[in-house]
Coordinates of C-alpha atoms in Angstrom, one line a residue:
M1 CA -0.1 12.7 14.7
R2 CA -3.4 14.4 15.4
P3 CA -6.8 12.7 16.2
L4 CA -8.9 12.1 13.0
H5 CA -11.8 14.4 14.4
E6 CA -9.4 17.4 13.9
L7 CA -9.0 16.6 9.9
D8 CA -10.8 19.7 8.6
L9 CA -14.1 19.0 6.8
A10 CA -13.6 21.9 4.4
A11 CA -10.2 20.3 3.4
L12 CA -11.7 17.0 3.1
S13 CA -14.8 18.2 0.9
R14 CA -12.2 18.9 -1.9
C15 CA -10.9 15.2 -1.9
E16 CA -10.9 13.7 -5.3
A17 CA -9.0 10.5 -4.5
V18 CA -8.7 8.0 -1.6
L19 CA -5.4 5.8 -1.5
T20 CA -5.1 3.0 0.9
D21 CA -2.9 0.3 2.1
I22 CA -4.5 -3.0 2.3
D23 CA -2.9 -5.2 5.3
D24 CA -4.0 -4.2 8.6
T25 CA -5.4 -1.0 7.1
L26 CA -8.3 -2.4 5.2
T27 CA -7.9 -5.7 6.9
T28 CA -8.2 -6.6 10.6
D29 CA -6.6 -9.8 11.9
G30 CA -5.8 -11.0 8.3
Q31 CA -9.5 -10.8 7.2
L32 CA -11.4 -8.1 5.2
P33 CA -14.4 -6.9 7.3
A34 CA -17.8 -6.3 5.3
A35 CA -17.9 -2.8 6.7
A36 CA -14.4 -1.9 5.3
Y37 CA -15.4 -3.4 1.8
E38 CA -18.6 -1.6 1.9
A39 CA -16.7 1.8 2.8
L40 CA -14.7 1.2 -0.4
E41 CA -18.0 0.9 -2.4
R42 CA -19.7 4.1 -0.5
L43 CA -16.4 6.2 -1.5
A44 CA -16.5 4.9 -5.2
Q45 CA -20.2 5.5 -5.3
A46 CA -19.8 9.1 -4.2
G47 CA -17.4 9.6 -7.2
L48 CA -14.0 9.5 -5.6
Q49 CA -11.3 7.5 -7.1
V50 CA -10.4 4.7 -4.9
V51 CA -7.1 3.2 -5.2
P52 CA -5.0 0.5 -3.2
I53 CA -1.5 0.9 -2.5
T54 CA 0.0 -2.3 -1.3
G55 CA 2.9 -4.5 -0.9
R56 CA 0.9 -7.5 -1.9
P57 CA 1.7 -9.4 -5.3
A58 CA 0.7 -9.1 -8.8
G59 CA -1.5 -12.1 -8.7
W60 CA -3.5 -10.8 -6.0
C61 CA -3.4 -7.1 -7.5
D62 CA -4.9 -8.7 -10.9
M63 CA -7.9 -9.9 -8.9
I64 CA -8.3 -6.9 -6.9
A65 CA -8.2 -4.5 -10.0
R66 CA -11.0 -6.7 -11.7
L67 CA -13.2 -7.4 -8.7
W68 CA -13.1 -4.5 -6.2
P69 CA -14.7 -1.2 -6.7
V70 CA -11.4 0.6 -7.4
A71 CA -9.9 2.7 -10.3
G72 CA -6.7 0.5 -10.2
I73 CA -4.0 -0.7 -7.8
V74 CA -0.3 -0.1 -7.1
G75 CA 1.4 -3.4 -5.9
E76 CA 4.4 -4.7 -4.8
N77 CA 5.4 -1.4 -3.0
G78 CA 5.4 0.3 -6.3
A79 CA 6.9 -2.1 -8.7
F80 CA 3.7 -1.9 -10.9
Y81 CA 0.1 -0.7 -11.5
F82 CA -2.8 -2.5 -12.8
S83 CA -6.0 -0.9 -13.9
Y84 CA -8.8 -2.7 -15.7
D85 CA -11.1 -1.3 -18.2
R86 CA -14.3 -2.8 -17.7
E87 CA -15.8 -1.6 -20.8
A88 CA -13.0 -2.8 -23.0
R89 CA -12.5 -5.9 -20.9
V90 CA -8.6 -5.2 -21.0
M91 CA -6.1 -4.9 -17.9
R92 CA -3.9 -2.0 -18.3
Q93 CA -0.4 -2.7 -16.7
R94 CA 2.7 -0.8 -16.3
F95 CA 5.9 -1.9 -14.5
F96 CA 8.8 0.1 -13.3
A97 CA 11.4 -2.2 -14.6
T98 CA 11.9 -3.8 -18.0
T99 CA 11.2 -7.5 -18.3
A100 CA 14.9 -8.0 -18.7
E101 CA 15.6 -6.1 -15.6
R102 CA 13.0 -7.9 -13.6
R103 CA 14.6 -11.3 -14.8
A104 CA 18.3 -10.2 -13.6
N105 CA 16.8 -8.8 -10.4
R106 CA 14.9 -12.2 -9.6
A107 CA 18.3 -14.1 -10.0
K108 CA 19.9 -11.7 -7.3
L109 CA 16.7 -12.0 -5.0
D110 CA 16.8 -15.9 -5.2
A111 CA 20.3 -15.8 -3.9
L112 CA 19.4 -13.4 -1.3
R113 CA 16.5 -15.6 -0.2
E114 CA 18.9 -18.5 0.6
Q115 CA 21.0 -16.3 2.5
I116 CA 18.3 -14.8 4.6
L117 CA 16.6 -18.3 5.5
A118 CA 20.1 -19.4 6.6
E119 CA 21.1 -16.5 8.7
V120 CA 17.4 -15.7 10.2
P121 CA 16.1 -18.9 12.0
G122 CA 12.4 -18.6 12.0
A123 CA 11.9 -16.4 9.1
G124 CA 9.9 -17.8 6.2
I125 CA 9.0 -16.9 2.6
A126 CA 5.8 -15.2 2.3
S127 CA 3.0 -17.7 1.2
D128 CA 2.2 -15.2 -1.6
Q129 CA 5.7 -15.1 -3.0
L130 CA 4.6 -17.3 -5.9
Y131 CA 2.6 -14.6 -7.3
R132 CA 5.1 -12.0 -7.0
E133 CA 6.8 -10.2 -10.2
A134 CA 9.4 -7.9 -8.7
D135 CA 10.2 -8.3 -4.8
L136 CA 11.0 -10.8 -2.1
A137 CA 8.7 -10.9 0.7
I138 CA 10.0 -12.3 3.9
D139 CA 7.3 -13.5 6.5
F140 CA 8.1 -12.6 10.0
C141 CA 4.7 -12.8 11.7
E142 CA 1.8 -13.7 9.3
D143 CA 2.3 -17.4 8.9
V144 CA 5.2 -17.9 11.0
P145 CA 5.6 -17.3 14.9
A146 CA 6.5 -13.7 15.3
L147 CA 10.1 -12.8 15.3
P148 CA 12.0 -10.8 17.7
A149 CA 12.7 -7.1 16.8
E150 CA 16.3 -7.9 16.3
Q151 CA 15.9 -10.8 13.9
V152 CA 13.4 -8.6 11.7
Q153 CA 16.2 -5.8 11.8
R154 CA 18.7 -8.4 10.6
I155 CA 16.5 -9.3 7.6
L156 CA 16.6 -5.6 6.6
D157 CA 20.1 -5.3 7.1
L158 CA 20.8 -8.4 4.9
F159 CA 18.8 -6.6 2.2
A160 CA 20.5 -3.3 2.5
E161 CA 24.0 -5.3 2.6
A162 CA 23.2 -6.6 -0.8
G163 CA 22.2 -3.3 -2.1
A164 CA 18.5 -3.9 -2.3
V165 CA 15.8 -1.7 -1.0
A166 CA 13.8 -3.0 2.1
K167 CA 10.6 -1.8 3.6
L168 CA 8.7 -3.1 6.7
S169 CA 5.2 -3.6 6.6
S170 CA 3.0 -5.0 9.3
I171 CA 3.6 -8.7 8.3
H172 CA 6.6 -8.9 5.9
V173 CA 9.8 -7.4 5.1
N174 CA 9.6 -6.6 1.3
G175 CA 13.1 -6.4 -0.6
W176 CA 13.7 -5.3 -4.2
F177 CA 16.2 -3.8 -6.7
G178 CA 15.2 -0.7 -8.2
N179 CA 14.7 3.0 -7.2
Y180 CA 11.1 3.1 -6.7
D181 CA 8.5 3.1 -3.8
K182 CA 4.8 3.4 -3.2
L183 CA 4.7 7.1 -4.0
S184 CA 6.7 7.0 -7.2
M185 CA 4.5 4.5 -8.8
T186 CA 1.4 6.4 -7.3
R187 CA 2.7 9.5 -9.2
I188 CA 2.7 7.6 -12.5
F189 CA -0.7 5.8 -12.0
A190 CA -2.3 8.9 -11.1
K191 CA -1.0 10.9 -14.3
D192 CA -1.7 7.7 -16.5
V193 CA -4.9 6.5 -15.3
L194 CA -6.6 9.2 -13.1
G195 CA -5.4 12.2 -15.4
L196 CA -4.2 13.8 -11.9
D197 CA -0.9 15.5 -11.3
I198 CA -0.5 14.6 -7.4
D199 CA 2.3 17.0 -7.0
A200 CA -0.1 19.7 -7.7
A201 CA -3.2 18.2 -6.2
R202 CA -1.5 16.5 -3.2
D203 CA -4.1 18.4 -0.8
R204 CA -7.0 16.9 -2.7
V205 CA -6.0 13.2 -1.9
V206 CA -6.3 11.2 1.1
F207 CA -3.9 8.3 1.9
V208 CA -4.6 5.7 4.8
G209 CA -2.0 3.3 5.9
D210 CA -0.6 1.6 9.1
S211 CA 3.1 1.1 8.8
P212 CA 6.6 2.2 8.0
N213 CA 6.5 1.3 4.2
D214 CA 3.8 3.8 4.1
G215 CA 6.1 6.5 5.3
P216 CA 6.8 8.1 1.9
M217 CA 2.8 8.5 1.4
F218 CA 2.3 9.8 4.9
K219 CA 5.1 12.5 4.4
F220 CA 3.9 13.6 1.0
F221 CA 0.1 13.9 1.4
P222 CA -1.1 16.5 4.1
L223 CA -4.2 14.6 4.6
S224 CA -2.5 11.3 5.4
C225 CA -4.2 9.2 8.1
G226 CA -3.2 6.2 9.9
V227 CA -5.4 3.5 11.4
A228 CA -4.8 3.2 15.2
N229 CA -2.2 0.3 14.9
V230 CA 0.1 2.7 13.4
R231 CA 1.1 3.7 17.0
E232 CA 2.5 0.2 17.4
F233 CA 5.7 1.2 15.4
A234 CA 8.6 3.0 17.1
P235 CA 8.2 6.8 16.9
G236 CA 10.9 8.3 14.6
S237 CA 11.4 5.1 12.6
F238 CA 9.3 6.4 9.6
A239 CA 7.4 9.6 8.6
P240 CA 4.2 9.4 10.5
P241 CA 0.7 10.2 9.3
S242 CA -0.7 13.7 9.9
F243 CA -4.0 12.2 11.6
V244 CA -4.9 8.8 13.3
A245 CA -8.3 7.1 13.4
P246 CA -9.6 5.8 16.9
S247 CA -9.8 2.3 15.8
V248 CA -7.3 -0.3 14.4
G249 CA -7.4 -2.0 10.9
G250 CA -10.7 -2.1 8.8
A251 CA -12.6 -0.3 11.7
G252 CA -10.2 2.7 11.4
F253 CA -10.6 2.7 7.7
V254 CA -14.3 2.9 8.0
E255 CA -13.9 5.8 10.3
V256 CA -11.7 7.7 7.9
A257 CA -14.2 7.0 5.0
D258 CA -17.1 8.3 7.1
R259 CA -15.4 11.6 7.8
I260 CA -14.7 12.0 4.1
L261 CA -18.1 11.3 3.2
A262 CA -19.6 13.4 5.9
A263 CA -17.5 16.5 4.4
R264 CA -18.7 16.0 1.1
E265 CA -22.4 15.8 2.5
V266 CA -21.8 19.2 4.5
A267 CA -20.2 20.8 1.3
H268 CA -23.2 19.9 -0.9
V269 CA -25.9 21.2 1.8

């Protein structure tokens, strides 16, 4: 992981889209700083496609797609994307699984939920679970006292033993049934909404994140950036970002945005 100031301005000047995680990447201590939101606006006003790629639920994603200065959002770690057409006043939605598949998966997740709560004392159900369409979010430090690492690992193991995919974020363990992740739905979103083939344009996209569930995105995009708190996770436990900002959370995102915008200014001089 190289320091952000080594990220080549010439490479950044070709950037077309900025993809970003939300929790502990845009947010700091659970809140969205004004400067981070303003950075999203500045990027969008500069003509960049801005897209949050998050583990947060469908209910939140509907609001974000409507109200934030973004081209759309990928939610629940790749279960779907939403993109709001402001002119037509229509929410465009695409899910990875069919309605019937999501219903069957929910029944399995409900059983797994009870097993995890019984076997991992102190674990909680994420407060945003009510608004989720496709996954189960187990809270290990957001609204419950932080669990020790071995208990967090037990949650991951229980998902795996049930045949589910499980990803660790900075606040939750998210589990689901289905062969998708943040990157697979980002690829679909980019083609459908942005008209962008990210396999051909991977060096024209910046991704910003902070935790292991961002690993597929860090690995795929050469211009991947972590905010400083990405260093809190064990080296080798996930694919790391190529570059790291000096600051944590929202302040780190602002630093990445500032460097992108500075590169564009230099390119247009």
